[in-house]
Coordinates of C-alpha atoms in Angstrom, one line a residue:
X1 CA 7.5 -4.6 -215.8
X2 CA 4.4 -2.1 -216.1
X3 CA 2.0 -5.0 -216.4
X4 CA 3.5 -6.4 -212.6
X5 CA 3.3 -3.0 -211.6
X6 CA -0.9 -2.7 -212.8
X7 CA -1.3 -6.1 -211.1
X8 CA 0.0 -5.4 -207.9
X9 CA -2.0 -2.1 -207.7
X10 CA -5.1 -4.0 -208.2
X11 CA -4.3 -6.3 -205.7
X12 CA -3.4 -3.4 -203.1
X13 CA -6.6 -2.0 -204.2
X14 CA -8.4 -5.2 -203.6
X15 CA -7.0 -6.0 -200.4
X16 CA -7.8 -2.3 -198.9
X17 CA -11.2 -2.9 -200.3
X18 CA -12.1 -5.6 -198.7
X19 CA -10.9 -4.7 -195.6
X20 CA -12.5 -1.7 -195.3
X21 CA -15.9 -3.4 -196.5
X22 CA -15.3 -6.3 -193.7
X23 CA -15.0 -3.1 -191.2
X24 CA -18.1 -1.6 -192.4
X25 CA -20.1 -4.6 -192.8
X26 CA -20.0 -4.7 -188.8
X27 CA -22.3 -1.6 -188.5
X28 CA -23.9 -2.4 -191.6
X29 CA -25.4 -5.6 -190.0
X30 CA -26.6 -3.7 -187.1
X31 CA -28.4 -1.7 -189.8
X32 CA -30.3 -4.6 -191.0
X33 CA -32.0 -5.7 -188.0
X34 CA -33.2 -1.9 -187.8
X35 CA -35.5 -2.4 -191.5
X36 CA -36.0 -6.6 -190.6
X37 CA -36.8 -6.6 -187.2
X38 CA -37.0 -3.6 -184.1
X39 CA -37.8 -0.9 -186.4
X40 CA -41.4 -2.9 -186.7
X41 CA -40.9 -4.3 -183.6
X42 CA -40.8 -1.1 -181.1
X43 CA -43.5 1.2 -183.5
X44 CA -46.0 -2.5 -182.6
X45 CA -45.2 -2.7 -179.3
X46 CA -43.6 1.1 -178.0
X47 CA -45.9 3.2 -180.2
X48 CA -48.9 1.2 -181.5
X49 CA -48.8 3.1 -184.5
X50 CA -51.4 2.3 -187.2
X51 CA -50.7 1.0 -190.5
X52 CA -49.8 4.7 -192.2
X53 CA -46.8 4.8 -189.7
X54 CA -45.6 1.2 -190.1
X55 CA -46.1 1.9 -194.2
X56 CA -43.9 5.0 -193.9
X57 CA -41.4 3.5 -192.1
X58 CA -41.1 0.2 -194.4
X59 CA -41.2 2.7 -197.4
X60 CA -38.3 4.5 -196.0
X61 CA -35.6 2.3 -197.9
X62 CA -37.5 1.8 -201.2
X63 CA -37.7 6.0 -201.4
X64 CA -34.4 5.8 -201.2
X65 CA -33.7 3.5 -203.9
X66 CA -36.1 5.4 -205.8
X67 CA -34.1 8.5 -205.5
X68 CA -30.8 6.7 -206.1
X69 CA -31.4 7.3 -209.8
X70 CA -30.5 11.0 -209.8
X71 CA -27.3 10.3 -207.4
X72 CA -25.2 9.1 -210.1
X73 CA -26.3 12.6 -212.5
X74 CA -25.8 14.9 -209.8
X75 CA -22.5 12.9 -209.2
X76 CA -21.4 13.3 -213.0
X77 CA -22.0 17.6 -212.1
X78 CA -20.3 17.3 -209.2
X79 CA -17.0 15.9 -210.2
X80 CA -16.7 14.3 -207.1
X81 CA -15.5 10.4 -206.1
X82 CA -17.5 8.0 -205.3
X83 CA -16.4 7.0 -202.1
X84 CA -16.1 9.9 -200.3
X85 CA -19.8 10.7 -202.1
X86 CA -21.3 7.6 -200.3
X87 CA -19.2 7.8 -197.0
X88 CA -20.7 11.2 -196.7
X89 CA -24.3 10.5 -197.5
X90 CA -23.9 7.4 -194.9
X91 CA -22.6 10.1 -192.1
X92 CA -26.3 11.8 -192.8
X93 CA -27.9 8.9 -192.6
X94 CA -26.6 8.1 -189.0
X95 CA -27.1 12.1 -188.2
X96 CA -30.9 11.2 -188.9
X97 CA -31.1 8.1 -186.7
X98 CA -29.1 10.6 -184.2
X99 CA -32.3 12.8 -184.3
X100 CA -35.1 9.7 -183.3
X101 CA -32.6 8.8 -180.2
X102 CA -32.2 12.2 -178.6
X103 CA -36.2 11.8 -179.1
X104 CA -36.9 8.3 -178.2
X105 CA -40.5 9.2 -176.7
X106 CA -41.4 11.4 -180.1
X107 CA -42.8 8.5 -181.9
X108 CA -43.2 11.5 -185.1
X109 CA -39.3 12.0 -185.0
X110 CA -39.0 8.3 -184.0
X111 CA -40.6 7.6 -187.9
X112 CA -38.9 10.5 -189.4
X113 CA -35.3 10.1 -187.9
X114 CA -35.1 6.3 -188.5
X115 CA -37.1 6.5 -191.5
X116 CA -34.6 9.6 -193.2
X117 CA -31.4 7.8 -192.2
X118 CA -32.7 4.2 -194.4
X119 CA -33.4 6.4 -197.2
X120 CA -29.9 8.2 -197.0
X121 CA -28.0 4.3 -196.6
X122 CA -30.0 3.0 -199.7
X123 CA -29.8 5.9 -202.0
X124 CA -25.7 5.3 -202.2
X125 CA -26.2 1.7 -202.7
X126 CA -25.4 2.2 -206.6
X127 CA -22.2 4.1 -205.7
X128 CA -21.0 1.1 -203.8
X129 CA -21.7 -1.3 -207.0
X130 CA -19.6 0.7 -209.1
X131 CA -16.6 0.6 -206.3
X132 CA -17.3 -3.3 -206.2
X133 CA -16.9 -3.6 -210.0
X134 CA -14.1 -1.3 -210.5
X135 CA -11.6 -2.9 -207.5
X136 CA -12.9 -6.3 -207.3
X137 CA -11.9 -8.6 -209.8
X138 CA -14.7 -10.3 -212.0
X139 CA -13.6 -13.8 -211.3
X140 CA -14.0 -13.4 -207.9
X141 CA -16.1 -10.2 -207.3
X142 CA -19.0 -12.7 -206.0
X143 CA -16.3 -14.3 -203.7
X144 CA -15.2 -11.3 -202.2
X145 CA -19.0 -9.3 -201.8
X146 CA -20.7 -13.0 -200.6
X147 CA -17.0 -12.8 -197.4
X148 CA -18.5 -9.3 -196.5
X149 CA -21.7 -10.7 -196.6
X150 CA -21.1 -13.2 -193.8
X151 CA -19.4 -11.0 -191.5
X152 CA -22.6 -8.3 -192.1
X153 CA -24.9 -11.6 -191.5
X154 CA -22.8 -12.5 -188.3
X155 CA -23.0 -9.1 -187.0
X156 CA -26.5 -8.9 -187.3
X157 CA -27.3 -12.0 -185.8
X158 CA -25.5 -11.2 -182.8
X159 CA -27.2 -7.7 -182.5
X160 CA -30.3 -9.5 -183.0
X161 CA -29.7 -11.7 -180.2
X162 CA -28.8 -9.3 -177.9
X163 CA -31.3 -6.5 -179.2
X164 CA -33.9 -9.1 -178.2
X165 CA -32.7 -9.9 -174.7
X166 CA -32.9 -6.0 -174.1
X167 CA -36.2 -5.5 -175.1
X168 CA -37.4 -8.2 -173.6
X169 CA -36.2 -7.7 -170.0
X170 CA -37.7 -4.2 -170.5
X171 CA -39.1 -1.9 -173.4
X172 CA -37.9 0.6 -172.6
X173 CA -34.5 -0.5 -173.5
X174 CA -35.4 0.0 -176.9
X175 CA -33.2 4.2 -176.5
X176 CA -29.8 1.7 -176.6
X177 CA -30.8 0.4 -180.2
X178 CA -31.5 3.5 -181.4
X179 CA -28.3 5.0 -180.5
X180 CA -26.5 1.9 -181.8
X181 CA -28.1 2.2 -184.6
X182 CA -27.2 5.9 -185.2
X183 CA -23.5 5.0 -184.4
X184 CA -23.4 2.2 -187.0
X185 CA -24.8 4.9 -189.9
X186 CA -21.3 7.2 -188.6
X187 CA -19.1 4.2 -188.4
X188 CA -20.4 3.3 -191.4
X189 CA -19.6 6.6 -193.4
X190 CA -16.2 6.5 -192.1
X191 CA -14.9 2.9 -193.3
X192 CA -16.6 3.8 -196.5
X193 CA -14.3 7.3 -196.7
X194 CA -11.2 5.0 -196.5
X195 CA -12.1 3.2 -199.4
X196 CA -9.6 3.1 -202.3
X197 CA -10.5 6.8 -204.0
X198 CA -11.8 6.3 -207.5
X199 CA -12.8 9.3 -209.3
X200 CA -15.8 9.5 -211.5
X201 CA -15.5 8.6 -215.1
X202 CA -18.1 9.5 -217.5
X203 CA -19.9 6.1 -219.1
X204 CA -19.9 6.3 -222.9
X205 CA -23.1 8.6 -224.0
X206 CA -23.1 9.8 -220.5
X207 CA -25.3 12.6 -219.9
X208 CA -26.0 14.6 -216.7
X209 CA -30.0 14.7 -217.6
X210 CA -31.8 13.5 -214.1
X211 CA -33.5 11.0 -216.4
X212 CA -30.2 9.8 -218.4
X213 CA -29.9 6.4 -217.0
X214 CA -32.7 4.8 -218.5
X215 CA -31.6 4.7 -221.5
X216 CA -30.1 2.0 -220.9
X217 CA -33.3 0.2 -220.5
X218 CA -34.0 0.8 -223.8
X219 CA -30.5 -0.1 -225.5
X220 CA -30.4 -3.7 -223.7
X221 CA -33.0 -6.1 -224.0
X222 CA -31.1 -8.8 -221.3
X223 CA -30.9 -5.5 -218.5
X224 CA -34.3 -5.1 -220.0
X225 CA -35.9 -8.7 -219.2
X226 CA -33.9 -9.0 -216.0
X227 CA -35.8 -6.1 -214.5
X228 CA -39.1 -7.2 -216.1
X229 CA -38.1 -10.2 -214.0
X230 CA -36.7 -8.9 -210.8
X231 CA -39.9 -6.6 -210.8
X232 CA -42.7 -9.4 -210.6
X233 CA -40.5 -11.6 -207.9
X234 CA -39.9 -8.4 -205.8
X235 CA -43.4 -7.4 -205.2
X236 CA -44.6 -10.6 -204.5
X237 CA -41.1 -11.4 -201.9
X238 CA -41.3 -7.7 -200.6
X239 CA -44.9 -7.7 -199.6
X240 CA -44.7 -11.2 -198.1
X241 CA -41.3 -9.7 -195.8
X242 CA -43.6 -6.3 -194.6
X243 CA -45.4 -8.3 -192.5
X244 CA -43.2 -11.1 -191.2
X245 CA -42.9 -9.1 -187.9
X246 CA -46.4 -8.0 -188.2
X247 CA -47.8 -11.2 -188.0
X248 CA -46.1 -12.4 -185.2
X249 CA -46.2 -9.4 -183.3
X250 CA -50.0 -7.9 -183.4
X251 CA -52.0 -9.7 -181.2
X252 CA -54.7 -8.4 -183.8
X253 CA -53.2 -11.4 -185.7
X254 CA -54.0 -14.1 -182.9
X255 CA -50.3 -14.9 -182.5
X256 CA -48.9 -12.4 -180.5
X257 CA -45.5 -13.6 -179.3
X258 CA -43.2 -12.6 -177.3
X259 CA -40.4 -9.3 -178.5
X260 CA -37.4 -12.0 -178.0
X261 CA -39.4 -14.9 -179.5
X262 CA -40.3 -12.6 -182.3
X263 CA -36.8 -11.0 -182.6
X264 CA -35.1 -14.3 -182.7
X265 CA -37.4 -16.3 -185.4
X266 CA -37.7 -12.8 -187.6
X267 CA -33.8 -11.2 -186.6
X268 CA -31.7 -14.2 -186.0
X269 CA -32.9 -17.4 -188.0
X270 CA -33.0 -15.7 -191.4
X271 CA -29.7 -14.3 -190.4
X272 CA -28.0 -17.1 -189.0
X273 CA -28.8 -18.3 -192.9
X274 CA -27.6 -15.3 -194.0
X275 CA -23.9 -16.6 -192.3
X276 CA -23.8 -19.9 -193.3
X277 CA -25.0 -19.7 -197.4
X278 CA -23.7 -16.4 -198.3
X279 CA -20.0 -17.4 -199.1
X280 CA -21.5 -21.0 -201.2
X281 CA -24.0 -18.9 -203.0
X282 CA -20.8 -16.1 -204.1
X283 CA -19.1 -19.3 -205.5
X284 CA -22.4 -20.4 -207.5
X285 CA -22.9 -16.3 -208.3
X286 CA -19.2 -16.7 -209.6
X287 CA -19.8 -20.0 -211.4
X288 CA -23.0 -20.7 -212.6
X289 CA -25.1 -18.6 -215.1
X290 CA -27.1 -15.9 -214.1
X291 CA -30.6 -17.2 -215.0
X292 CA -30.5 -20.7 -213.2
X293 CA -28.8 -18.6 -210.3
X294 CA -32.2 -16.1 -210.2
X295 CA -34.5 -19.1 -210.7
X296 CA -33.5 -21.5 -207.9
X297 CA -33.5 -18.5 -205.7
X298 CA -36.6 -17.7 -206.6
X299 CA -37.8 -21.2 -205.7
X300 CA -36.5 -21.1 -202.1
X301 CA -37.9 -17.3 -201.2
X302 CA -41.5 -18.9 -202.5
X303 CA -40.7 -22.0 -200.1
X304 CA -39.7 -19.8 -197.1
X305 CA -42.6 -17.9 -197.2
X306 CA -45.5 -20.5 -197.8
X307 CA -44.1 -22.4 -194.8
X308 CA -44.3 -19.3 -192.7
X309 CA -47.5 -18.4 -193.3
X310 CA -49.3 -21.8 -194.0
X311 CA -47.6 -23.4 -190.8
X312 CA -49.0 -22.3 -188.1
X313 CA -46.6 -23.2 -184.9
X314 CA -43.1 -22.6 -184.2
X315 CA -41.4 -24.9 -186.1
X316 CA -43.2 -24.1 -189.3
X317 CA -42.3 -19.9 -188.7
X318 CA -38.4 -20.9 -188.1
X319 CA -38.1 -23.2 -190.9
X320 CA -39.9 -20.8 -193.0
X321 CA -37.9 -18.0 -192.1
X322 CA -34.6 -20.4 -192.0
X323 CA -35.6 -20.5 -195.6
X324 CA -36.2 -17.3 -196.7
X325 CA -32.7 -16.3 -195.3
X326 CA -30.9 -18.8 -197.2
X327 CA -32.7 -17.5 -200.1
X328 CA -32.1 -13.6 -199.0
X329 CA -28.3 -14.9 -198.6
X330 CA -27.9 -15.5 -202.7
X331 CA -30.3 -13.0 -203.0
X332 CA -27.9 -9.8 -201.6
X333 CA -25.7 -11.6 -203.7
X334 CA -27.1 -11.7 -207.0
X335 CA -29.5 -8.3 -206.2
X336 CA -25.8 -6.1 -205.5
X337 CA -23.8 -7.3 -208.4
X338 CA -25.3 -9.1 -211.5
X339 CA -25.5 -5.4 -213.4
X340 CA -21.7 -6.2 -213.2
X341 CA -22.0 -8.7 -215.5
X342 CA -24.0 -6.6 -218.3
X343 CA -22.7 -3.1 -218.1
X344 CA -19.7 -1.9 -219.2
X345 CA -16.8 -0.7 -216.8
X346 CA -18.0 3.1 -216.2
X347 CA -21.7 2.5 -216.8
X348 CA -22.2 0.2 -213.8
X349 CA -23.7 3.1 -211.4
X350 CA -26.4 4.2 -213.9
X351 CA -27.4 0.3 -214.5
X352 CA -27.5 -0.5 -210.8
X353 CA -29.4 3.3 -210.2
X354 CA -32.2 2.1 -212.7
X355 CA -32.0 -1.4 -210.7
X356 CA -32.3 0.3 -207.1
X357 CA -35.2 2.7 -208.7
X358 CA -37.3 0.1 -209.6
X359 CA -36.7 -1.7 -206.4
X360 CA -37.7 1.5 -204.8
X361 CA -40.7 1.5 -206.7
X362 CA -41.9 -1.7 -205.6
X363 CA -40.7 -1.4 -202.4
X364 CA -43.1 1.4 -202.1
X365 CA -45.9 -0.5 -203.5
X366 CA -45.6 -3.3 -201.4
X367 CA -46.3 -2.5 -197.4
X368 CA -49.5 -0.6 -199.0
X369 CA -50.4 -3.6 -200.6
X370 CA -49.7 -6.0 -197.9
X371 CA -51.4 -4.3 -195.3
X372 CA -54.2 -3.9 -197.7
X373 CA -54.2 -7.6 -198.6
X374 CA -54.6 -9.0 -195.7
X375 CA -57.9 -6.8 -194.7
X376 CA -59.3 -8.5 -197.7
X377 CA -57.7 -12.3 -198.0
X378 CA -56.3 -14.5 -195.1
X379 CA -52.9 -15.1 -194.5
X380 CA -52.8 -17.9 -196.1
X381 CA -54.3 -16.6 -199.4
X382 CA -51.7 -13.9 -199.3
X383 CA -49.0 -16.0 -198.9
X384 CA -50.2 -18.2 -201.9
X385 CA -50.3 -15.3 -204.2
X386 CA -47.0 -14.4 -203.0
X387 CA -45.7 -17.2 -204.3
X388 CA -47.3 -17.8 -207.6
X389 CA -45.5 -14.3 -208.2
X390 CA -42.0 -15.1 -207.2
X391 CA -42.4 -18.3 -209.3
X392 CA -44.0 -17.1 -211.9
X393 CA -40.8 -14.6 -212.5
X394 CA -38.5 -17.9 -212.7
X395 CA -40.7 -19.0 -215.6
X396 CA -40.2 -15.5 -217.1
X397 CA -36.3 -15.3 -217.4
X398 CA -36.5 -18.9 -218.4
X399 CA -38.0 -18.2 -221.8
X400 CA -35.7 -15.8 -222.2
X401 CA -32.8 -18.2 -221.8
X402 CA -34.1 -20.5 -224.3
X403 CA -35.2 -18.4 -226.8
X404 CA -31.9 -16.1 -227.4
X405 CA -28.9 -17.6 -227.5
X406 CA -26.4 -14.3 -227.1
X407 CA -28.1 -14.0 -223.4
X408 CA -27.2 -17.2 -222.5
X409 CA -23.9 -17.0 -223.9
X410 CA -23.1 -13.3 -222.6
X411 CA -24.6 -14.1 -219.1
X412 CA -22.3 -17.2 -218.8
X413 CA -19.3 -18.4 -216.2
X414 CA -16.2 -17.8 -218.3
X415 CA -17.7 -14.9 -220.6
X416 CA -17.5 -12.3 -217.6
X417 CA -14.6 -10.6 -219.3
X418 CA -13.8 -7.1 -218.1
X419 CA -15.8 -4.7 -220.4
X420 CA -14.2 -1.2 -221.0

């Protein structure tokens, strides 16, 4: 009788979760077309800002990933849960957005705001993994992220769309996205207070030391060589994405399209990927093993992007970025939940922390890079290297596989048991 009485509390628990995360993958999705698309879009074309502006502004996440890996020790002080934690680092994160659209002709608080409220939304995102691993089962927790992730694709497509119709019957429509935008943060914070409430269990040899989650680097070779791995593919995939818009956009470039021709082929063809691969790539997330999962995604981010840049009309750029968004679609996938599959129960926030801090840190390296690339190298150089590095990361995890049997066998469909 107990046992029937666990089960159907999980599957309340699940149920409520996913609800709430289809709810808040609506504004969530408006979200992403802010850091894919306008946010580039209007500081080009509204602002002309130079390239320390742009680079602030496409840092903005990666700080906050950086940052994420003190959340999880100031949340083992605090005592607090973990969804009311998020929800309310969320509501700040629309309050800053808030601040750039009372200001729209500021183009200062126009980077701050927008470029404050990322960094809030990305330094929760280990918070969220932890919900995801405690209330969603492991047999389908791919399943059930990769059904959000279609409705947060869908979403953003269709702001996208209509984003890009606004700005380009006038730019100075660009004050409605911002206040959408800073809605979405508030909305966001709110369907993420109702999640299931799940208060904070210390991992085993938890400490509250700023510093206490990379230890774990240390104690597991596999979380170890995954990051190894995820660090050379990122920098070459992250500098490539900097300067998607950029390309298109600055007539500096030769290019210079129009905002809705740039807003679609940037905003809604990657997107509209995003909608139709994420649910097959949660099945193969929840089916296949890890490594060939990373290393065929790897192969289709290096495709996107070399027929972006070394095509050089229309259908090249869509089919590039057509590409790319398939790949991002296993990506978000893979990127949100395979600590899941290598940290124990109460541990998951600290793995995925160090995981978003090192994303951070490349994130930060990478629009400096970019922009410095390409006043060295032409596009099509750039885009080369870019690729040799996300390839060259598939190669990496692949010895890895070979050479050590207990990876292969503790990374593998059917040995995802829960681990306490």
């Amino acid at each position: 009788m107990r046992i029937g009485r666990v089960n159907e509390a999980d599957a309340i628990t699940t149920s409520r979760t996913l609800r709430n995360e289809l709810w808040r993958s609506i504004p969530s999705g408006v979200i992403d077309t802010l850091t894919a698309t306008f946010g580039m879009l209007i500081a080009v074309r509204v602002f002309h800002m130079g390239d320390v502006g742009k680079s602030v502004f496409l840092s903005a996440t990666s700080g906050g990933m950086v940052a994420s890996l003190f959340v999880v020790p100031l949340l083992l002080r605090a005592r607090s849960t973990i969804a009311h934690t998020a929800a309310k680092v969320q509501i700040l994160g629309g309050a800053c957005m808030a601040v750039s659209a009372a200001f729209p002709q500021n183009a200062f608080l126009y980077i701050g705001g927008l470029s404050l409220g990322l960094f809030c939304f990305t330094m929760q995102i280990p918070l969220l993994t932890q919900i995801y691993r405690i209330n969603y089962p492991a047999a389908r927790r791919g399943k059930l992220y990769a059904v959000t992730g279609v409705t947060r694709a869908a979403a953003a497509m269709c702001f996208g769309f209509v984003g890009g119709k606004l700005l380009g019957w006038h730019l100075g429509n660009y004050t409605w996205l911002l206040w959408a935008f800073a809605a979405s943060g508030f909305i966001s914070g709110f369907w993420t207070y109702g999640l299931p409430v799940t208060q904070w269990e210390a991992p085993e040899n938890s400490s509250t030391s700023l510093w206490s989650s990379m230890r774990w680097v240390r104690e597991d070779e596999d979380f170890r060589t995954l990051l190894i791995s995820w660090m050379i593919m990122g920098i070459g995939n992250l500098a490539a994405a900097c300067l998607f818009v950029e390309y298109l956009a600055n007539p500096s470039h030769g290019i210079n399209l129009s905002e809705f021709d740039v807003a679609w082929i940037t905003g809604v063809v990657p997107v509209l990927a995003r909608v139709i691969f994420s649910y097959p790539w949660g099945l193969v997330y929840d089916h296949f093993h890890l490594f060939t999962v990373r290393a065929v995604l790897n192969v289709f981010f290096a495709a996107g992007i070399l027929c972006f840049y070394l095509g050089h009309n229309l259908f090249w750029w869509t089919l590039g970025m057509g590409l790319w968004g398939m790949a991002n679609a296993g990506g978000n996938v893979t990127w949100a939940l395979w600590v899941t599959k290598l940290a124990s129960k109460h541990a998951v926030a600290e793995y995925m922390s160090v995981h978003t801090f090192l994303t951070g840190v490349r994130g930060l390296i990478a629009p400096s890079l970019a922009f410095g690339m390409i006043k060295f190298m032409s596009f099509d150089m750039f885009a080369i290297i870019c690729g040799l590095s996300i390839l060259s990361a598939s190669g990496f995890i692949g010895v890895r596989a070979r050479t050590s049997s207990e990876s292969a066998e503790r990374l593998r469909p059917g040995a995802r048991q829960e681990r306490l």
